[in-house]
């Protein structure tokens, strides 16, 4: 087998004259360079560990402290107040050396004490969150003093410099969580239902709740985050339903432009950019993401070289330290594409050359290979059983290892997607569905992320959810899009720039031995996945009448505006309210992930009813602002550890460990989220020139519906004048329709702006205030 011969560095045969030893110099060279690269990475990790360990100080500050102590000693003063002399008594060396060594030891201890003090101060400063709750332009004295955080934040922090100083996620008081929960469900229940739930909550708070809370506080003292490990395991890894559609999410390419129409060229630049990002990640040179204060970067550790491994009861996330290749799928074949040659990263032009070799390869798929990826798209139990039965040894295991150990997964799609045209209104809808599930077998849904390159040069990304949340993948995707278009670029013919090393080895085609029984399992998995994919109804609404610029002129939070829009749209379609999920992050805390903002409130429902009942505009405006302020308050509380749902979830997990039943917790966690929402924010605005090139920005991304009879809505603001909505639901539910809900959203957005700024209706339509965006033809 070709892959076996490539891995052999030497061969020998026994002859009558003795042993004939034949060395493969190329293979030995590759082994040597791989070892050098590995040791370089180890040295960088050690260096960064030292720099991060002493942050916000620097290693060079040790020398400054030593020199300062020695200088004061030469002035015949004792800054140690006798400590140096005490140290000197216990050192068995000469008098001069004894004096110098004791001074250096004291300086080192003083330096470590100063670092400990600075890190303690930094941790206290990062624990202060009251600034989030203060009115814009009105800063308290305490917050002004808190602004001293900049003094302790250092000048050039590495990616993980703040990790040791971030506070732990606090455990809310149980009475506060129960109170906030009851308030959140009041608009969803009649008097009888609410009275019954209040009774359950009161009984829980006064009895079982306190016992469960004690165990949770004990965990919070021991673990750096009392939520994240359980959230990853029980919400994601123990889920037995397909992760395609139900868990994975997607991100889109530029909406209005395509940097090159050549598929191989787009892949060449993009793959090269991904590895440039990984290099910066390994060196910790990526600037920490912050919102005034830095966010936790723990999720970045598993971006690359990571795969979800199926199990019968629970999956696991497997991460490898390094990988020098990507796994590529094209027309039913799997390939191993090395992106390093002789210790160097291949240029974009060389990667394009290798991708074109795969596109031109006429070899047919092996028997059973073409739809093998469907195993990752169906239920987890059948995939786990098939993996053990058919892929645990021999050639199948070796080929599966290649895919799972790859830096990431690449699909060279033979379709054209992603072009926004007025004569094809469903083009973006099809693009979204393609990124979310494809053909159900041409993606590897277990990989940390898969990148899809279409025949017309468009691209997109599909992310697995268990190892990290969407903003982490979005950060990588923004970097790749910007690097691809603005730094690497293309020549006049649309090809990548640079030269090609003609001696590059061919991409290695993976081989499989798929038995008839395994083929039957693949067919069954494909049938399950195809039924799930066919049931998904998707609509991408690009709203260009106005954007967050006009909303901010009304002195309203753009996010609160959209959440009120969704409440109004849902009420108009269903005539009722529903439990609404908005994802918020808790990365202000160490190892934080997400928290839920319950957007349907007493205030929002009062506003919607008033507007629909024809109340005077002044009354509606007052109720709208009250609802918006309430939503912002809930969002801030969720970000600062005072949310509802993660606390109740952890209490439920503790009750299961103890074998105790709680009717209250059981009912809370069984409530369906019929409206699940999330905002996709641009994190690296500095990479894009939105003022002059507003078309060079991603269209955002989306996800599948959480409830069978509900909607999934992701939205993002592009510049100041565009809002994109990604709406999903299921065809099998007669009461949901993505396109009709999109129409309701469009109408609600316009109605709310008209309510808030009735005199600006005409100004919204003026083209002078909006950057020109040229559509693709």
XYZ file of C-alpha atoms in Angstrom:
777
model
C 0.000 0.000 0.000
C 1.286 3.459 -0.897
C 0.597 4.959 2.515
C 2.543 2.161 4.204
C 5.610 2.603 1.971
C 5.675 6.349 2.580
C 5.905 5.742 6.320
C 8.956 3.430 6.090
C 12.295 5.183 6.548
C 14.435 2.137 5.748
C 14.085 -1.319 4.221
C 16.356 -4.358 4.294
C 16.645 -7.745 2.619
C 18.687 -10.786 3.601
C 21.001 -12.037 0.807
C 23.744 -14.703 0.711
C 26.269 -11.876 0.988
C 24.588 -10.528 4.136
C 21.998 -7.850 4.922
C 21.285 -5.273 2.222
C 20.156 -2.090 4.028
C 18.428 0.618 1.947
C 17.764 3.964 3.602
C 15.128 6.398 2.397
C 16.853 9.764 2.774
C 13.643 11.650 2.046
C 11.767 9.801 4.791
C 14.631 10.278 7.271
C 14.747 13.963 6.395
C 11.023 14.281 7.033
C 11.422 12.546 10.410
C 14.283 14.863 11.348
C 12.426 18.034 10.316
C 9.295 16.852 12.092
C 11.328 16.396 15.269
C 12.888 19.846 14.925
C 9.460 21.393 14.430
C 8.134 19.545 17.470
C 11.020 20.743 19.674
C 10.585 24.320 18.475
C 6.949 24.174 19.549
C 7.957 22.768 22.954
C 10.462 25.568 23.485
C 7.848 28.170 22.513
C 5.361 26.618 24.937
C 7.904 26.687 27.775
C 8.804 30.303 27.024
C 5.152 31.350 26.869
C 4.409 29.474 30.087
C 7.054 31.537 31.858
C 5.815 34.819 30.367
C 2.186 34.005 31.185
C 3.091 32.740 34.646
C 4.607 36.075 35.735
C 2.108 38.327 33.939
C 1.362 41.268 34.390
C 5.086 41.532 35.174
C 7.732 40.412 32.707
C 10.658 37.987 33.178
C 13.090 40.874 32.660
C 11.636 42.637 35.699
C 13.448 40.050 37.842
C 16.780 41.509 36.741
C 15.563 45.009 37.567
C 14.636 43.954 41.118
C 17.994 42.194 41.618
C 19.960 45.239 40.425
C 17.866 47.548 42.600
C 18.498 45.431 45.730
C 22.228 45.144 45.036
C 22.451 48.890 44.411
C 20.828 49.705 47.747
C 23.186 47.300 49.503
C 26.216 49.118 48.116
C 24.851 52.289 49.746
C 25.202 50.381 53.039
C 21.437 50.207 53.610
C 19.550 46.990 54.197
C 16.232 46.923 52.259
C 15.553 43.395 53.533
C 15.475 44.433 57.207
C 17.806 41.607 58.153
C 16.374 38.883 55.929
C 19.463 38.802 53.672
C 21.652 38.213 56.710
C 19.415 35.364 57.849
C 19.665 33.747 54.418
C 23.425 34.234 54.450
C 23.756 32.229 57.663
C 22.421 29.112 55.955
C 24.507 29.252 52.762
C 27.694 27.112 52.815
C 29.726 29.260 50.348
C 32.479 31.856 50.433
C 31.912 35.244 52.080
C 31.586 37.305 48.861
C 29.558 34.692 47.017
C 27.520 34.128 50.165
C 26.590 37.794 50.258
C 25.711 37.947 46.537
C 23.700 34.714 46.507
C 21.674 35.684 49.572
C 20.902 39.059 47.969
C 19.795 37.368 44.736
C 17.627 34.896 46.656
C 15.977 37.718 48.585
C 15.448 39.677 45.344
C 13.814 36.635 43.752
C 11.473 36.164 46.714
C 10.607 39.857 46.662
C 9.974 39.666 42.907
C 7.652 36.678 43.320
C 5.805 38.458 46.127
C 5.326 41.521 43.933
C 4.012 39.324 41.092
C 1.611 37.574 43.456
C 0.362 40.961 44.700
C -0.089 42.326 41.180
C -1.951 39.208 40.039
C -4.180 39.377 43.112
C -4.963 43.019 42.357
C -5.618 42.180 38.715
C -7.993 39.372 39.705
C -9.915 41.714 41.996
C -10.134 44.334 39.275
C -11.351 41.766 36.726
C -14.000 40.658 39.231
C -15.565 44.122 39.229
C -18.585 44.188 36.909
C -20.615 47.108 38.220
C -19.417 49.236 35.303
C -21.726 47.225 33.024
C -24.807 48.393 34.925
C -24.051 52.115 34.938
C -25.781 54.510 32.585
C -23.895 55.613 29.510
C -21.873 58.736 30.263
C -22.415 58.498 34.039
C -19.424 56.820 35.614
C -19.277 56.387 39.381
C -16.186 57.162 41.430
C -15.692 53.466 42.110
C -15.668 52.718 38.390
C -13.187 55.532 37.753
C -10.873 53.968 40.310
C -11.505 50.566 38.734
C -10.228 51.963 35.438
C -6.781 51.473 36.976
C -7.062 47.947 35.552
C -5.138 49.293 32.572
C -2.114 49.849 34.774
C -2.060 46.179 35.746
C -3.017 44.762 32.370
C 0.479 44.882 30.881
C 1.526 46.193 27.518
C 1.658 43.136 25.283
C -0.392 40.303 26.773
C -0.223 36.881 25.190
C -3.414 34.982 24.407
C -3.472 33.216 27.784
C -1.861 35.960 29.897
C -5.079 36.721 31.776
C -6.189 33.137 32.396
C -4.755 32.885 35.895
C -6.248 36.239 36.889
C -9.808 35.715 35.677
C -12.341 35.223 38.507
C -14.270 31.999 39.021
C -17.932 31.914 38.073
C -19.950 32.682 41.238
C -22.830 30.468 42.398
C -25.969 32.650 42.732
C -28.095 32.482 45.857
C -30.841 29.927 45.338
C -33.583 32.326 46.421
C -32.427 34.849 43.786
C -32.434 32.259 41.002
C -35.896 30.983 41.951
C -37.237 34.529 42.119
C -35.841 35.397 38.699
C -37.185 32.145 37.247
C -40.730 32.801 38.488
C -40.583 36.303 37.068
C -39.457 34.952 33.675
C -42.343 32.493 33.304
C -45.110 34.827 34.469
C -46.038 36.067 30.957
C -46.189 32.449 29.744
C -48.628 31.085 32.332
C -52.177 31.773 33.413
C -52.953 32.418 37.072
C -53.566 28.748 37.903
C -50.392 27.514 36.226
C -48.320 30.256 37.822
C -49.703 29.532 41.277
C -48.845 25.834 40.891
C -45.306 26.629 39.711
C -44.813 29.095 42.565
C -45.758 26.382 45.045
C -43.277 23.934 43.491
C -40.543 26.560 43.526
C -41.180 27.486 47.160
C -41.065 23.866 48.269
C -37.836 23.319 46.346
C -36.180 26.431 47.772
C -37.025 25.568 51.370
C -36.069 21.893 51.252
C -34.069 20.048 48.585
C -32.655 23.191 47.008
C -30.467 24.091 49.980
C -28.915 20.627 50.056
C -28.154 20.684 46.343
C -26.776 24.216 46.657
C -24.287 23.063 49.310
C -22.788 20.492 46.939
C -22.670 23.054 44.144
C -20.791 25.546 46.310
C -18.367 22.786 47.233
C -17.694 22.150 43.541
C -17.259 25.882 42.901
C -14.522 25.981 45.549
C -12.723 23.036 43.948
C -13.249 23.597 40.215
C -12.356 26.690 38.194
C -15.878 26.724 36.729
C -18.823 24.888 38.273
C -20.813 24.756 35.002
C -18.601 24.183 31.961
C -17.530 20.549 32.371
C -21.076 19.378 33.115
C -22.446 21.539 30.298
C -20.061 19.979 27.787
C -20.746 16.452 28.970
C -24.500 16.393 29.606
C -25.765 18.903 27.045
C -23.464 17.938 24.188
C -21.473 14.735 24.597
C -24.215 12.602 26.159
C -26.755 13.599 23.524
C -27.584 10.534 21.411
C -29.435 12.272 18.578
C -27.651 13.367 15.375
C -25.351 16.366 15.809
C -25.961 17.424 12.214
C -28.671 20.128 12.296
C -29.357 19.533 16.004
C -25.995 20.754 17.313
C -23.603 21.837 14.572
C -23.795 25.356 13.149
C -22.403 27.162 10.103
C -20.768 30.407 8.988
C -21.052 32.041 5.588
C -18.648 33.655 3.153
C -18.737 37.269 1.965
C -22.260 38.168 0.899
C -21.608 40.436 -2.077
C -18.167 39.501 -3.415
C -16.175 36.405 -4.355
C -12.392 36.992 -4.161
C -11.762 34.430 -6.932
C -14.044 32.133 -8.953
C -11.382 29.392 -8.963
C -12.196 26.714 -6.395
C -8.628 25.453 -5.933
C -7.251 28.978 -5.575
C -9.786 29.933 -2.934
C -8.940 26.786 -1.009
C -5.201 27.483 -1.380
C -5.333 30.941 0.173
C -7.864 29.958 2.804
C -6.106 26.792 4.011
C -2.813 28.697 4.177
C -4.548 31.407 6.256
C -5.930 28.788 8.663
C -2.410 27.515 9.315
C -1.104 31.058 9.758
C -3.759 31.477 12.450
C -2.740 28.172 14.040
C 0.882 29.297 14.080
C -0.098 32.503 15.888
C -2.282 30.426 18.222
C 0.590 28.062 19.091
C 2.830 31.048 19.798
C -0.009 32.703 21.760
C 0.422 35.817 19.610
C -3.316 36.307 19.095
C -4.565 39.352 20.937
C -6.945 38.364 23.769
C -10.579 39.115 22.904
C -11.989 41.709 25.271
C -15.090 43.750 26.025
C -13.404 46.492 28.079
C -11.905 43.634 30.116
C -10.410 40.432 28.640
C -12.410 37.276 28.004
C -11.428 33.709 28.800
C -9.447 32.079 25.985
C -9.592 28.471 27.226
C -11.789 27.346 24.325
C -9.082 28.326 21.828
C -6.927 25.390 22.903
C -8.979 22.867 20.906
C -9.661 24.778 17.694
C -7.367 22.613 15.575
C -6.451 18.899 15.595
C -9.670 18.053 17.437
C -12.413 15.484 16.826
C -15.504 14.305 18.618
C -15.283 10.528 19.117
C -18.630 8.653 19.325
C -19.441 6.361 22.238
C -22.473 4.240 23.052
C -23.317 6.186 26.220
C -21.273 9.345 25.828
C -18.930 10.854 23.267
C -15.471 12.223 24.024
C -13.509 15.130 22.580
C -10.050 14.059 21.434
C -7.364 16.706 20.877
C -3.887 16.146 19.433
C -0.998 18.548 19.938
C -0.097 18.837 16.274
C -1.059 17.842 12.755
C 0.715 18.781 9.518
C -2.101 17.953 7.108
C -5.800 18.364 6.354
C -8.303 15.689 5.372
C -10.010 16.437 2.049
C -13.240 15.052 0.574
C -14.043 15.263 -3.133
C -16.593 13.276 -5.116
C -16.720 10.365 -2.726
C -12.942 10.113 -2.148
C -10.934 11.022 0.959
C -7.403 12.411 0.720
C -4.570 13.294 3.087
C -3.096 16.626 2.019
C 0.167 17.573 3.734
C 0.639 21.311 4.078
C 4.222 21.129 5.352
C 7.181 20.163 3.179
C 10.745 19.992 4.508
C 9.631 21.746 7.683
C 8.011 24.745 5.976
C 4.366 25.659 5.427
C 3.378 25.339 1.783
C 2.639 28.612 0.023
C -0.946 29.365 -1.085
C 0.039 28.651 -4.704
C 1.451 25.249 -3.742
C -1.679 24.342 -1.771
C -3.773 25.421 -4.780
C -1.611 23.153 -6.966
C -2.218 20.201 -4.619
C -5.956 20.907 -4.415
C -6.118 21.001 -8.218
C -4.434 17.601 -8.289
C -7.256 16.244 -6.136
C -9.887 17.878 -8.364
C -8.257 16.361 -11.462
C -7.743 12.903 -9.938
C -9.922 10.483 -11.985
C -9.740 7.629 -9.455
C -13.200 6.399 -8.409
C -14.194 5.995 -4.753
C -13.504 2.681 -3.074
C -16.444 0.357 -2.545
C -18.626 1.921 0.164
C -16.412 5.010 0.529
C -18.546 7.657 -1.194
C -21.185 8.035 1.527
C -19.086 7.003 4.497
C -19.486 10.433 6.145
C -23.187 9.734 6.704
C -22.156 7.755 9.796
C -21.221 11.063 11.494
C -24.570 12.601 10.531
C -26.925 10.045 12.098
C -27.553 9.045 15.716
C -24.475 8.619 17.894
C -25.137 5.073 19.109
C -25.206 3.537 15.622
C -22.025 5.436 14.692
C -20.284 4.300 17.897
C -21.214 0.672 17.249
C -20.106 0.860 13.614
C -16.828 2.508 14.601
C -15.971 -0.326 16.989
C -17.140 -3.066 14.636
C -15.768 -1.875 11.294
C -13.093 0.753 11.991
C -11.127 -0.482 15.006
C -8.352 -2.287 13.121
C -6.591 -2.650 9.809
C -6.734 -0.272 6.896
C -10.063 1.230 7.974
C -8.614 2.272 11.332
C -5.563 3.826 9.682
C -7.687 5.820 7.269
C -10.111 6.890 9.997
C -7.142 7.994 12.124
C -5.991 10.207 9.266
C -9.355 12.004 9.202
C -9.701 12.319 12.953
C -6.127 13.510 13.529
C -6.236 16.100 10.722
C -5.900 19.788 11.574
C -9.406 20.216 10.137
C -11.640 18.800 7.407
C -12.049 20.172 3.876
C -14.872 19.491 1.428
C -14.417 20.339 -2.248
C -18.066 20.635 -3.183
C -19.124 20.112 -6.792
C -22.045 22.556 -6.464
C -22.223 26.331 -6.856
C -23.569 28.209 -3.842
C -23.487 31.545 -2.059
C -24.349 33.996 -4.806
C -27.011 36.543 -3.814
C -29.228 37.395 -6.783
C -32.621 39.062 -7.028
C -33.723 36.573 -9.706
C -32.902 33.679 -7.348
C -34.483 34.607 -3.993
C -33.880 31.122 -2.573
C -30.140 31.134 -3.334
C -29.118 32.137 0.195
C -31.586 29.642 1.692
C -30.012 26.818 -0.312
C -26.554 28.081 0.640
C -27.477 27.947 4.339
C -28.874 24.416 4.070
C -25.801 23.291 2.171
C -23.498 24.597 4.901
C -25.660 23.148 7.675
C -25.965 19.599 6.333
C -24.808 19.358 2.694
C -25.695 16.000 1.163
C -25.458 14.442 4.651
C -22.394 12.428 3.651
C -19.960 14.983 2.199
C -19.040 16.599 5.531
C -17.306 15.070 8.561
C -19.550 16.460 11.291
C -17.332 15.165 14.124
C -14.365 17.413 13.283
C -13.954 20.599 15.324
C -14.743 22.427 12.103
C -15.065 21.616 8.422
C -14.458 24.101 5.602
C -16.479 23.856 2.400
C -15.206 25.234 -0.928
C -17.742 25.427 -3.731
C -17.195 25.124 -7.452
C -17.722 28.861 -8.003
C -15.132 29.943 -5.427
C -17.525 30.539 -2.546
C -16.778 28.982 0.829
C -18.274 28.390 4.264
C -17.624 26.668 7.566
C -19.450 24.058 9.663
C -18.598 23.858 13.361
C -19.047 21.089 15.914
C -20.489 22.579 19.109
C -19.276 20.493 22.057
C -15.669 21.721 22.275
C -16.399 25.459 21.963
C -19.063 28.024 21.164
C -19.628 29.790 17.849
C -17.705 33.038 18.661
C -14.460 31.044 18.892
C -14.879 29.586 15.398
C -16.139 32.971 14.146
C -12.893 34.575 15.344
C -10.860 32.150 13.209
C -13.205 32.586 10.258
C -12.924 36.394 10.362
C -9.135 36.144 10.344
C -9.150 33.725 7.411
C -11.552 35.816 5.321
C -9.538 38.991 5.936
C -6.157 37.321 5.339
C -7.420 35.608 2.191
C -8.714 38.820 0.591
C -6.585 41.659 1.970
C -3.161 40.127 2.687
C -2.621 37.118 0.434
C -4.739 38.141 -2.548
C -4.771 36.690 -6.067
C -3.110 37.431 -9.402
C -4.944 38.767 -12.437
C -6.034 35.283 -13.508
C -7.536 34.568 -10.100
C -4.823 32.150 -8.988
C -2.855 32.332 -5.759
C 0.386 34.266 -5.832
C 3.809 32.603 -5.688
C 5.693 29.710 -7.244
C 5.211 25.944 -7.078
C 7.731 23.313 -6.042
C 7.255 20.683 -8.754
C 8.670 17.963 -6.486
C 5.704 18.043 -4.112
C 4.363 14.519 -3.542
C 0.856 13.697 -4.686
C -1.937 14.019 -2.095
C -2.469 10.595 -0.579
C -5.797 8.936 -1.348
C -7.142 7.008 1.620
C -8.117 3.375 1.157
C -10.991 1.525 2.766
C -12.305 -2.005 2.992
C -16.031 -1.545 3.539
C -17.937 -4.765 4.124
C -21.521 -5.269 2.870
C -22.752 -5.103 6.483
C -21.016 -1.759 6.944
C -22.525 -0.489 3.702
C -25.952 -1.372 5.044
C -25.245 0.605 8.198
C -24.078 3.566 6.110
C -27.318 3.403 4.103
C -29.414 3.335 7.275
C -27.497 6.280 8.711
C -27.906 8.210 5.470
C -31.669 7.591 5.512
C -31.910 8.983 9.061
C -29.752 11.993 8.237
C -31.523 12.693 4.941
C -34.925 12.684 6.626
C -33.628 15.161 9.201
C -32.082 17.403 6.554
C -35.184 17.349 4.332
C -37.296 18.421 7.290
C -35.280 21.615 7.827
C -36.872 24.774 6.480
C -34.411 27.653 6.131
C -34.665 31.291 5.158
C -31.884 33.895 5.109
C -33.252 37.426 5.255
C -30.852 40.224 4.339
C -32.545 43.381 5.619
C -31.074 46.449 3.920
C -33.636 49.199 4.642
C -31.546 50.312 7.617
C -29.220 48.867 10.237
C -27.852 49.419 13.705
C -26.785 52.964 12.812
C -30.400 54.098 12.586
C -31.358 52.062 15.657
C -28.646 53.724 17.751
C -29.949 57.120 16.726
C -33.140 56.147 18.552
C -30.982 55.634 21.689
C -31.831 51.932 21.860
C -29.559 48.918 22.147
C -29.527 47.197 18.704
C -29.696 43.781 20.360
C -32.665 44.773 22.531
C -34.350 46.238 19.422
C -34.036 42.924 17.553
C -35.222 40.902 20.546
C -38.345 43.064 20.826
C -38.780 42.630 17.066
C -38.719 38.857 17.447
C -41.236 38.964 20.295
C -43.577 41.068 18.174
C -43.131 38.868 15.093
C -43.766 35.665 17.039
C -46.868 37.076 18.726
C -48.284 38.206 15.391
C -47.769 34.741 13.918
C -48.905 32.617 16.874
C -51.083 34.970 18.923
C -49.167 34.006 22.078
C -45.774 34.269 23.715
C -43.168 31.546 24.184
C -40.108 30.747 26.227
C -37.291 32.551 24.400
C -33.607 31.680 24.525
C -30.935 34.239 23.720
C -27.340 33.083 24.057
C -25.094 35.223 26.217
C -21.489 34.515 27.100
C -19.902 34.084 30.529
C -16.306 34.363 29.320
C -15.664 37.173 31.789
C -15.014 34.204 34.091
C -12.439 31.454 33.853
C -13.513 28.650 31.487
C -16.855 30.390 30.997
C -19.072 29.447 28.067
C -22.686 30.617 27.792
C -25.737 31.609 29.773
C -29.368 32.072 28.753
C -31.131 35.407 28.552
C -34.888 34.833 28.814
C -35.987 37.535 26.396
C -39.734 37.105 26.862
C -40.483 39.223 29.949
C -43.447 40.881 31.599
C -42.242 44.158 30.106
C -41.829 42.850 26.545
C -45.255 41.150 26.558
C -46.888 44.322 27.909
C -45.333 46.328 25.085
C -46.380 43.853 22.374
C -49.958 43.706 23.642
C -50.160 47.495 23.809
C -48.894 47.876 20.257
C -51.227 45.210 18.880
C -54.205 46.621 20.801
C -53.725 50.041 19.203
C -52.589 51.922 22.315
C -51.321 55.499 21.766
C -47.808 55.795 20.352
C -46.476 57.557 23.459
C -47.647 54.670 25.645
C -46.094 52.107 23.299
C -42.809 54.001 23.169
C -42.646 54.162 26.953
C -43.401 50.431 27.249
C -40.858 49.632 24.539
C -38.080 51.495 26.321
C -38.991 49.787 29.581
C -38.850 46.399 27.874
C -35.514 47.238 26.214
C -33.966 48.365 29.488
C -35.210 45.189 31.155
C -33.660 43.085 28.422
C -30.322 44.860 28.747
C -30.435 44.344 32.497
C -31.061 40.615 32.051
C -28.235 40.378 29.517
C -25.777 42.056 31.879
C -26.848 39.811 34.741
C -26.345 36.727 32.589
C -22.851 37.885 31.582
C -21.874 38.541 35.208
C -22.933 35.141 36.570
C -26.435 36.010 37.776
C -28.336 34.033 35.163
C -31.062 31.465 35.756
C -30.667 28.414 33.593
C -27.061 27.271 34.147
C -27.576 27.400 37.924
C -30.779 25.335 37.715
C -29.121 22.931 35.282
C -26.246 22.259 37.709
C -28.656 21.796 40.603
C -30.464 19.214 38.473
C -27.188 17.378 37.755
C -26.384 17.259 41.489
C -29.851 15.867 42.203
C -29.239 13.081 39.679
C -25.888 12.241 41.244
C -27.598 12.010 44.640
C -30.494 9.974 43.227
C -33.048 12.576 44.303
C -36.116 13.670 42.343
C -37.201 17.299 42.158
C -40.571 17.973 40.484
C -39.603 21.629 40.191
C -36.265 21.035 38.426
C -37.734 18.294 36.250
C -40.442 20.604 34.986
C -38.060 23.534 34.480
C -35.645 21.550 32.332
C -38.480 20.006 30.279
C -39.773 23.377 29.076
C -39.255 23.762 25.298
C -37.444 26.762 23.816
C -39.728 27.538 20.888
C -37.744 30.642 19.999
C -33.972 30.147 20.197
C -31.920 33.189 19.198
C -28.322 34.316 19.005
C -26.438 37.353 17.767
C -23.229 36.860 15.768
C -21.043 39.873 16.472
C -17.982 40.945 14.484
C -15.017 40.581 16.835
C -12.135 41.888 14.708
C -13.471 45.017 13.052
C -9.911 46.252 12.551
C -9.338 43.514 9.954
C -12.029 44.914 7.658
C -12.479 48.328 6.068
C -16.247 48.545 6.465
C -16.391 52.236 5.611
C -14.881 51.820 2.134
C -15.600 48.132 1.535
C -18.811 47.184 3.368
C -19.243 44.236 1.019
C -16.191 42.485 2.482
C -17.852 41.009 5.518
C -19.352 37.622 6.291
C -23.093 37.159 6.005
C -22.992 35.598 9.485
C -24.175 32.117 10.303
C -26.993 30.075 11.722
C -28.182 26.857 13.316
C -31.094 24.447 13.242
C -34.301 24.778 15.275
C -34.067 23.708 18.915
C -37.735 22.685 19.265
C -39.703 20.683 16.697
C -42.444 23.327 16.745
C -40.207 26.374 17.120
C -37.734 28.644 15.357
C -33.985 29.106 15.443
C -32.980 32.687 14.649
C -29.420 33.948 14.308
C -28.798 37.563 13.373
C -25.865 39.886 12.792
C -25.289 43.538 11.965
C -23.115 44.293 8.937
C -21.693 47.768 9.284
C -24.313 50.393 10.074
C -26.892 49.632 7.386
C -27.520 45.882 7.008
C -29.079 43.274 9.307
C -28.993 39.586 8.374
C -31.381 37.007 9.831
C -30.899 33.232 9.549
C -34.242 31.582 10.302
C -34.772 27.837 10.685
C -37.732 25.604 11.534
C -39.165 22.244 10.473
C -41.424 21.449 7.538
C -43.084 18.717 9.612
C -44.598 21.319 11.946
C -47.708 22.850 10.310
C -47.518 25.971 12.475
C -43.997 27.066 11.450
C -42.804 28.554 8.170
C -39.368 30.176 7.898
C -40.298 32.470 5.008
C -43.522 33.684 6.619
C -41.720 34.289 9.880
C -39.101 36.245 7.943
C -41.874 38.414 6.510
C -43.189 39.014 10.018
C -39.697 40.006 11.165
C -39.282 42.449 8.279
C -42.626 44.073 9.045
C -41.915 44.208 12.781
C -38.510 45.839 12.248
C -40.038 48.585 10.131
C -42.970 49.073 12.525
C -40.693 49.472 15.530
C -38.454 51.997 13.816
C -41.512 53.949 12.710
C -42.759 53.906 16.289
C -39.472 55.170 17.705
C -38.637 57.723 15.014
C -41.763 58.616 13.044
C -40.124 61.710 11.554
C -37.192 59.786 10.125
C -39.096 57.422 7.880
C -38.098 59.223 4.729
C -34.487 59.682 5.793
C -34.141 55.928 6.108
C -34.743 55.606 2.406
C -32.135 58.112 1.285
C -29.297 56.423 -0.504
C -26.802 59.167 0.251
C -26.353 58.001 3.836
C -25.740 54.360 2.914
C -22.533 52.881 1.430
C -23.043 51.394 -2.010
C -22.917 47.620 -2.086
C -22.637 46.058 -5.492
C -24.378 42.714 -5.901
C -22.875 39.850 -7.801
C -24.449 39.082 -11.131
